[in-house]
Short mmCIF file of C-alpha atoms in Angstrom, two decimals:
data_model
loop_
_atom_site.label_atom_id
_atom_site.label_comp_id
_atom_site.label_asym_id
_atom_site.label_seq_id
_atom_site.Cartn_x
_atom_site.Cartn_y
_atom_site.Cartn_z
CA MET F 836 -0.08 -0.10 0.00
CA ILE F 837 1.42 3.28 -0.98
CA ARG F 838 -0.15 6.58 0.44
CA LEU F 839 0.52 9.82 -1.22
CA LEU F 840 -0.23 12.18 1.45
CA ASP F 841 -1.04 15.94 1.17
CA GLY F 842 -3.64 18.02 3.45
CA SER F 843 -5.58 16.20 6.06
CA SER F 844 -6.50 12.69 3.74
CA GLY F 845 -10.00 12.74 4.96
CA GLY F 846 -9.84 14.56 8.31
CA GLY F 847 -12.41 16.80 9.82
CA SER F 848 -13.16 20.45 9.30
CA VAL F 849 -15.08 23.01 11.35
CA ALA F 850 -16.27 24.18 7.79
CA THR F 851 -18.44 20.93 7.26
CA LEU F 852 -20.26 21.52 10.18
CA LEU F 853 -22.72 24.08 8.48
CA GLU F 854 -23.36 21.59 5.99
CA LEU F 855 -23.92 18.52 8.19
CA GLY F 856 -25.98 21.00 10.99
CA ALA F 857 -24.50 19.23 13.83
CA THR F 858 -21.44 18.43 15.43
CA TYR F 859 -20.21 14.42 15.66
CA VAL F 860 -18.06 12.41 17.87
CA PRO F 861 -14.47 12.29 15.84
CA PHE F 862 -14.04 8.95 14.25
CA LEU F 863 -11.10 7.72 12.00
CA PRO F 864 -12.23 6.65 8.52
CA GLY F 865 -10.37 3.57 7.02
CA PHE F 866 -8.28 3.04 10.28
CA SER F 867 -10.30 -0.45 10.84
CA ASP F 868 -8.45 -1.60 7.65
CA ALA F 869 -5.30 0.32 7.67
CA ILE F 870 -4.25 -1.28 10.86
CA PRO F 871 -4.80 -5.14 10.20
CA ALA F 872 -3.04 -4.47 6.61
CA LEU F 873 0.05 -2.93 8.60
CA ARG F 874 0.53 -6.50 9.81
CA GLN F 875 0.51 -8.20 6.54
CA ILE F 876 1.63 -6.14 3.79
CA PRO F 877 4.16 -3.26 3.43
CA VAL F 878 2.62 0.14 3.49
CA VAL F 879 4.75 3.50 3.03
CA SER F 880 3.84 6.99 2.67
CA ALA F 881 5.07 9.89 0.88
CA VAL F 882 4.50 13.51 2.51
CA LEU F 883 4.19 15.61 -0.77
CA GLY F 884 2.44 18.84 0.94
CA PRO F 885 1.33 19.88 4.08
CA VAL F 886 0.05 17.02 6.31
CA VAL F 887 -2.05 17.60 9.24
CA GLY F 888 -4.19 15.69 11.85
CA LEU F 889 -5.64 12.42 10.57
CA GLY F 890 -3.40 12.50 7.38
CA ALA F 891 -0.12 13.13 9.57
CA ALA F 892 -1.50 10.02 11.48
CA ARG F 893 -1.64 7.89 8.25
CA ALA F 894 1.91 8.92 8.00
CA GLN F 895 2.95 7.25 11.33
CA ILE F 896 1.10 3.77 10.61
CA SER F 897 3.65 3.05 7.80
CA HIS F 898 6.80 0.89 7.48
CA PHE F 899 8.37 3.55 5.70
CA SER F 900 7.88 7.10 5.25
CA VAL F 901 9.39 9.81 2.84
CA ILE F 902 8.79 13.97 2.85
CA VAL F 903 9.67 16.31 0.27
CA LYS F 904 11.93 19.25 1.66
CA LYS F 905 10.23 22.26 1.39
CA ILE F 906 7.15 21.36 0.23
CA GLY F 907 5.97 18.81 2.82
CA GLN F 908 5.11 19.44 6.53
CA LEU F 909 3.76 17.35 9.17
CA PHE F 910 1.65 18.25 12.18
CA VAL F 911 -1.05 17.61 14.64
CA ALA F 912 -2.76 20.80 14.09
CA GLY F 913 -1.68 23.51 11.78
CA PRO F 914 -0.52 27.25 12.26
CA PRO F 915 -3.88 28.80 13.04
CA LEU F 916 -4.83 26.37 15.74
CA VAL F 917 -1.51 26.35 17.09
CA GLU F 918 -1.68 30.07 17.43
CA TYR F 919 -4.89 30.08 19.45
CA ALA F 920 -3.82 27.50 21.69
CA THR F 921 -0.27 28.29 22.56
CA HIS F 922 0.07 31.59 21.21
CA GLU F 923 2.98 30.78 19.02
CA LYS F 924 3.06 32.41 15.37
CA LEU F 925 4.87 29.92 13.44
CA SER F 926 5.02 29.10 9.46
CA LYS F 927 4.18 25.40 8.36
CA GLU F 928 8.01 25.05 8.03
CA GLU F 929 8.84 26.02 11.33
CA LEU F 930 6.00 23.86 12.84
CA GLY F 931 6.52 20.76 10.84
CA GLY F 932 9.16 20.96 8.35
CA TRP F 933 11.47 18.12 7.24
CA GLN F 934 14.01 19.17 9.66
CA ILE F 935 11.65 18.55 12.54
CA CYS F 936 9.58 15.52 11.57
CA ALA F 937 12.77 13.86 9.87
CA SER F 938 15.02 14.52 13.16
CA ASN F 939 12.63 13.04 15.66
CA GLY F 940 11.67 9.72 13.79
CA SER F 941 8.20 10.95 12.38
CA ILE F 942 9.43 10.47 9.30
CA ASP F 943 12.09 8.23 7.90
CA ASN F 944 13.67 9.96 5.04
CA ALA F 945 13.94 13.26 3.29
CA VAL F 946 14.47 13.99 -0.06
CA ASP F 947 14.83 16.97 -2.38
CA THR F 948 12.09 16.22 -4.91
CA GLU F 949 9.02 14.34 -5.47
CA GLN F 950 10.87 12.19 -8.07
CA GLN F 951 13.38 11.35 -5.35
CA ALA F 952 10.45 10.27 -3.27
CA PHE F 953 8.82 7.91 -5.62
CA GLU F 954 12.22 6.40 -6.04
CA SER F 955 12.91 6.08 -2.37
CA VAL F 956 9.30 4.40 -2.11
CA ARG F 957 10.23 1.98 -5.25
CA LYS F 958 13.67 1.03 -3.73
CA PHE F 959 11.98 0.49 -0.17
CA LEU F 960 9.44 -1.66 -1.62
CA SER F 961 12.09 -3.77 -3.42
CA PHE F 962 13.63 -5.08 -0.51
CA LEU F 963 10.35 -6.64 0.83
CA PRO F 964 7.88 -9.52 -0.19
CA GLN F 965 4.41 -8.33 -1.48
CA ASN F 966 2.98 -9.88 1.88
CA ILE F 967 4.29 -11.79 5.06
CA PHE F 968 3.12 -15.03 3.48
CA HIS F 969 6.26 -14.96 1.32
CA LEU F 970 9.95 -14.43 1.30
CA PRO F 971 11.47 -11.29 -0.17
CA PRO F 972 12.47 -11.40 -3.59
CA LYS F 973 16.01 -12.20 -4.99
CA THR F 974 17.77 -9.88 -7.76
CA ASP F 975 21.00 -10.04 -9.69
CA ALA F 976 24.09 -9.51 -7.73
CA ARG F 977 27.09 -7.27 -8.08
CA ALA F 978 29.89 -7.37 -5.50
CA PRO F 979 31.67 -4.32 -4.25
CA LEU F 980 35.35 -3.57 -5.76
CA LYS F 981 38.13 -5.58 -4.69
CA SER F 982 39.81 -2.56 -3.70
CA ASP F 983 36.70 -1.95 -1.24
CA GLU F 984 37.28 -5.02 0.52
CA GLU F 985 41.14 -4.51 0.86
CA ARG F 986 40.65 -1.29 2.71
CA LEU F 987 38.46 -3.01 5.73
CA LEU F 988 41.92 -4.33 6.71
CA ASP F 989 43.00 -0.78 8.43
CA ILE F 990 39.59 1.39 8.15
CA VAL F 991 39.38 0.92 11.83
CA PRO F 992 42.09 3.44 13.51
CA ARG F 993 44.33 1.92 16.29
CA ALA F 994 43.67 4.69 18.50
CA ARG F 995 40.51 3.64 20.32
CA SER F 996 39.17 7.13 20.61
CA SER F 997 39.49 8.04 16.84
CA THR F 998 36.53 7.39 14.33
CA TYR F 999 35.81 5.95 11.11
CA ASP F 1000 33.04 6.21 8.35
CA VAL F 1001 31.00 3.05 9.16
CA ARG F 1002 29.12 3.38 5.78
CA CYS F 1003 32.47 3.03 3.88
CA ILE F 1004 32.46 -0.37 5.61
CA LEU F 1005 28.78 -1.28 4.73
CA ASN F 1006 29.23 -0.32 1.11
CA SER F 1007 32.53 -2.43 1.08
CA ILE F 1008 30.36 -5.53 2.03
CA VAL F 1009 26.95 -5.30 0.65
CA ASP F 1010 26.33 -5.82 -3.07
CA LEU F 1011 27.32 -2.78 -5.09
CA ASN F 1012 25.28 0.29 -4.65
CA SER F 1013 22.73 -1.48 -2.80
CA PHE F 1014 22.61 -0.02 0.33
CA PHE F 1015 19.22 1.96 1.55
CA GLU F 1016 19.45 3.88 4.61
CA ILE F 1017 16.33 4.79 6.69
CA GLY F 1018 16.27 7.17 9.57
CA GLU F 1019 19.78 9.08 8.55
CA ASN F 1020 18.57 12.17 10.29
CA TRP F 1021 17.66 10.64 13.99
CA GLY F 1022 19.08 8.22 16.31
CA LYS F 1023 22.31 9.04 14.60
CA SER F 1024 24.68 6.96 16.69
CA SER F 1025 23.19 3.88 14.74
CA VAL F 1026 22.80 3.07 11.00
CA VAL F 1027 20.08 1.22 9.85
CA GLY F 1028 18.93 0.26 6.55
CA LEU F 1029 18.24 -2.55 3.87
CA ALA F 1030 20.68 -3.75 1.57
CA ARG F 1031 21.58 -7.19 -0.64
CA MET F 1032 24.20 -10.02 -0.29
CA ASN F 1033 24.50 -11.99 -3.41
CA GLY F 1034 20.84 -10.65 -4.39
CA PHE F 1035 19.12 -11.80 -1.15
CA SER F 1036 17.66 -8.86 0.99
CA VAL F 1037 19.27 -8.29 4.53
CA GLY F 1038 18.58 -5.96 7.17
CA ILE F 1039 21.67 -3.66 8.36
CA ILE F 1040 22.28 -2.51 11.94
CA ALA F 1041 25.38 -0.86 12.33
CA SER F 1042 26.85 1.41 15.43
CA ASP F 1043 28.24 4.66 14.05
CA PRO F 1044 31.26 5.95 16.35
CA THR F 1045 31.06 9.65 14.78
CA HIS F 1046 27.93 10.31 17.00
CA LEU F 1047 28.12 9.96 20.76
CA GLY F 1048 30.95 7.58 20.30
CA GLY F 1049 28.33 4.83 18.96
CA SER F 1050 26.74 5.02 22.37
CA LEU F 1051 22.84 4.07 22.58
CA ASN F 1052 20.86 6.71 23.66
CA SER F 1053 17.11 6.90 23.68
CA ALA F 1054 16.18 7.86 19.96
CA THR F 1055 18.87 5.56 18.71
CA CYS F 1056 17.17 2.31 21.00
CA GLU F 1057 13.90 3.23 19.45
CA LYS F 1058 15.20 3.12 16.21
CA ILE F 1059 16.82 -0.18 16.12
CA ILE F 1060 13.83 -1.52 18.04
CA ARG F 1061 11.68 -0.40 14.85
CA HIS F 1062 14.13 -1.78 12.25
CA VAL F 1063 14.17 -5.03 14.07
CA LYS F 1064 10.48 -5.32 14.24
CA LEU F 1065 10.05 -4.64 10.41
CA CYS F 1066 12.71 -7.14 9.51
CA GLU F 1067 11.28 -9.60 11.64
CA GLN F 1068 7.82 -8.97 9.85
CA PHE F 1069 8.81 -9.60 6.54
CA HIS F 1070 11.50 -12.34 7.05
CA ILE F 1071 14.85 -10.26 6.29
CA PRO F 1072 17.76 -11.64 8.14
CA ILE F 1073 19.87 -9.30 9.61
CA LEU F 1074 23.65 -8.24 9.47
CA ASN F 1075 24.79 -6.50 12.88
CA PHE F 1076 28.02 -4.42 13.11
CA VAL F 1077 28.72 -3.47 16.68
CA ASP F 1078 31.01 -0.75 17.92
CA CYS F 1079 29.33 0.29 21.08
CA PRO F 1080 30.60 1.60 24.40
CA GLY F 1081 27.08 0.68 26.24
CA PHE F 1082 24.54 3.39 26.93
CA PHE F 1083 24.79 6.88 26.69
CA ILE F 1084 25.26 8.52 30.00
CA GLY F 1085 25.03 11.60 31.92
CA LYS F 1086 22.16 13.74 33.11
CA VAL F 1087 20.73 14.17 29.43
CA ALA F 1088 20.59 10.37 28.94
CA GLU F 1089 18.65 9.99 32.46
CA GLN F 1090 16.18 12.89 31.58
CA GLU F 1091 15.39 11.17 28.15
CA ALA F 1092 14.77 7.72 29.92
CA THR F 1093 17.75 5.89 28.20
CA ILE F 1094 17.77 2.62 30.39
CA ARG F 1095 13.77 2.29 29.78
CA LYS F 1096 14.12 2.45 25.99
CA GLY F 1097 17.26 0.14 26.52
CA ALA F 1098 15.53 -2.36 28.15
CA ASP F 1099 13.02 -2.38 25.45
CA LEU F 1100 15.82 -2.87 22.83
CA LEU F 1101 17.34 -5.70 25.13
CA GLY F 1102 13.78 -7.28 25.21
CA VAL F 1103 13.52 -7.05 21.40
CA PHE F 1104 16.99 -8.86 20.67
CA TYR F 1105 16.07 -11.29 23.42
CA GLU F 1106 12.61 -12.38 22.12
CA THR F 1107 12.89 -12.17 17.98
CA SER F 1108 13.36 -15.49 16.60
CA LEU F 1109 14.75 -13.49 13.35
CA PRO F 1110 18.19 -14.86 12.08
CA MET F 1111 21.13 -12.54 12.86
CA PHE F 1112 24.94 -12.45 12.10
CA THR F 1113 26.80 -10.19 14.46
CA PHE F 1114 30.14 -8.70 13.79
CA ILE F 1115 31.85 -7.13 16.50
CA VAL F 1116 33.80 -4.25 14.65
CA ARG F 1117 35.29 -2.72 17.87
CA LYS F 1118 33.68 -1.86 21.01
CA CYS F 1119 31.07 -3.90 23.14
CA PHE F 1120 30.93 -3.04 26.65
CA GLY F 1121 28.26 -3.08 29.44
CA VAL F 1122 24.45 -4.09 29.14
CA GLY F 1123 24.00 -1.82 26.06
CA GLY F 1124 27.06 -3.90 24.01
CA ALA F 1125 25.62 -7.18 25.62
CA ALA F 1126 21.89 -6.20 24.17
CA LEU F 1127 23.48 -5.78 20.72
CA VAL F 1128 25.55 -8.81 20.57
CA TYR F 1129 22.87 -11.42 21.66
CA SER F 1130 22.57 -13.53 18.60
CA ASP F 1131 23.24 -17.15 17.60
CA MET F 1132 25.87 -16.28 15.25
CA LYS F 1133 28.77 -13.45 15.93
CA VAL F 1134 32.57 -13.08 15.20
CA ALA F 1135 34.77 -10.50 15.83
CA TRP F 1136 37.36 -8.11 14.03
CA PRO F 1137 41.14 -8.09 15.42
CA SER F 1138 40.08 -4.40 16.50
CA GLY F 1139 37.42 -6.01 19.06
CA ASP F 1140 37.54 -4.34 22.50
CA TRP F 1141 34.83 -5.61 25.05
CA GLY F 1142 34.19 -6.19 28.85
CA SER F 1143 31.95 -4.83 31.41
CA LEU F 1144 33.29 -1.51 31.48
CA PRO F 1145 35.87 0.25 29.32
CA LEU F 1146 39.11 0.53 31.09
CA GLU F 1147 39.12 4.56 30.36
CA GLY F 1148 37.02 5.33 33.39
CA GLY F 1149 36.26 1.51 34.51
CA ILE F 1150 39.78 1.72 36.42
CA GLU F 1151 38.60 4.55 38.43
CA ALA F 1152 35.46 2.77 39.25
CA GLY F 1153 36.78 -0.55 40.13
CA PHE F 1154 39.66 0.62 42.09
CA GLN F 1155 38.13 3.50 43.78
CA ARG F 1156 39.07 2.65 47.19
CA GLN F 1157 42.69 1.59 46.28
CA LEU F 1158 43.45 4.62 44.41
CA LYS F 1159 42.06 6.73 47.16
CA ASN F 1160 44.24 5.55 49.77
CA ALA F 1161 47.17 4.90 47.84
CA PRO F 1162 50.11 7.06 48.45
CA ASN F 1163 50.78 7.88 44.73
CA ALA F 1164 47.44 7.27 43.04
CA GLU F 1165 48.99 8.01 39.72
CA ALA F 1166 51.53 5.42 39.92
CA LEU F 1167 49.03 2.86 41.08
CA LYS F 1168 46.59 3.74 37.91
CA ALA F 1169 49.10 3.29 35.44
CA ASP F 1170 50.43 -0.19 37.04
CA LEU F 1171 46.73 -1.30 36.81
CA THR F 1172 46.36 -0.06 32.84
CA LYS F 1173 49.28 -2.04 32.16
CA LYS F 1174 48.26 -5.02 33.90
CA LEU F 1175 44.75 -4.85 32.20
CA GLU F 1176 45.96 -3.88 28.98
CA ALA F 1177 47.78 -7.21 28.93
CA VAL F 1178 44.59 -9.19 29.14
CA ARG F 1179 42.47 -6.51 26.59
CA ALA F 1180 43.59 -8.16 23.77
CA PRO F 1181 40.52 -9.76 21.96
CA ILE F 1182 43.27 -12.96 20.99
CA ARG F 1183 43.08 -13.69 25.00
CA THR F 1184 39.18 -13.87 24.89
CA ALA F 1185 39.18 -16.19 21.97
CA GLU F 1186 41.61 -18.38 23.75
CA LYS F 1187 38.97 -18.77 26.53
CA PHE F 1188 36.24 -19.48 24.07
CA GLY F 1189 34.36 -16.25 24.87
CA ILE F 1190 34.29 -15.36 21.07
CA PRO F 1191 33.94 -18.06 18.56
CA GLU F 1192 36.25 -16.73 16.17
CA ILE F 1193 38.17 -13.78 15.16
CA ILE F 1194 38.28 -12.97 11.55
CA ASP F 1195 40.40 -11.24 8.78
CA PRO F 1196 37.91 -8.21 8.05
CA ARG F 1197 38.48 -8.65 4.53
CA THR F 1198 36.58 -12.14 4.51
CA THR F 1199 33.51 -10.28 6.09
CA ARG F 1200 31.51 -9.95 3.10
CA GLN F 1201 32.17 -13.84 1.97
CA ARG F 1202 31.20 -15.06 5.65
CA ALA F 1203 28.01 -12.92 5.54
CA CYS F 1204 26.76 -14.27 1.93
CA ASP F 1205 27.31 -17.77 2.83
CA TRP F 1206 25.24 -17.22 5.97
CA VAL F 1207 22.79 -15.24 4.27
CA GLU F 1208 22.23 -18.06 1.43
CA THR F 1209 21.85 -20.81 4.10
CA ILE F 1210 19.57 -19.00 6.02
CA TYR F 1211 17.33 -18.29 2.90
CA GLN F 1212 17.70 -21.75 1.92
CA ASN F 1213 17.13 -23.50 4.89
CA VAL F 1214 15.86 -21.58 7.81
CA LEU F 1215 13.53 -19.07 6.56
CA PRO F 1216 11.14 -21.38 4.70
CA GLN F 1217 10.80 -23.34 7.72
CA MET F 1218 10.11 -20.37 9.70
CA LEU F 1219 7.46 -18.96 6.89
CA LEU F 1220 5.54 -22.65 7.04
CA SER F 1221 5.34 -22.07 10.81
CA ARG F 1222 4.03 -18.76 10.69
CA ASN F 1223 1.67 -19.56 7.74
CA ALA F 1224 0.47 -22.31 9.78
CA LYS F 1225 -0.78 -19.80 12.89
CA LEU F 1226 -2.40 -17.88 10.78
#
């Protein structure tokens, strides 16, 4: 189902009351069909003009939404009603322009033209089956360039505080030009989207260390939850690339109820039956990191760095009393750091069977392709039969 939205899309207006000769208890036309449809078929919405009230609600009950910059706006109530209720005098763009609704998750993607909106809708739908009773379609595959594969060997900096372009990693692994990002402008510490591996549809989740160091704030947790649910509904296995120091911390994090959203994220990962292949690219710490790597299949890159807490800050927390009472706290801290660095190498974890395998990053694509093909041939058909039998 594709919705092209402009205006109230069937919502109410005070102007109609004179014709009716009476007021009425509000109702939502079409929602009794729209909600069940959402559970069985792909539903997308394109905001092509000012969308208010019922139209704004329709945009939200979608698996994917896109807005055209400058001509599309989305809000519960338009400027006249807002000015009366809150005394704010705002233009439509100030009230619900793309910079607002695409940065808070109300709309997934923002594009410059209507043609780009239609292309986004078409590409999103190309990854999905026509309904939940079928598997996603397979297309012809084109592998990324060999040079892209080679750059994976040193793309992660040795300095743990340095960042890198995670989208470069993704485009070096998935089929050429197949990555379709969803929600680029919100929940920015994680990149999510759809792509293809040897022509098969896959979901993508990847930590982005350029935003909040890759930590999970409230918005990022919600973004990942929505994506896992989308992929689970339409039988799309997920490739998960983790570089996460844990949940976002501090006063702002507590005000945003990060741990509540984080617990929701943990619940989704623990409850899903969706096949997921996790690659630990670098950091994986604390409850947040543990939530992201909960999957049956996981391996690590040599840059892997994990534990209950990072050493940076973790030493002060774990040895607080000793450091406080030490005659030379800095010398003790340096000694502790040296000893802990010796056991920090990921190979030590592998030797104790704490991680199944540490792989050459250049083999990531081949391993992912082999896994995806196995999942589509042997796992998803059985899952589909089981779901269809229940329905």
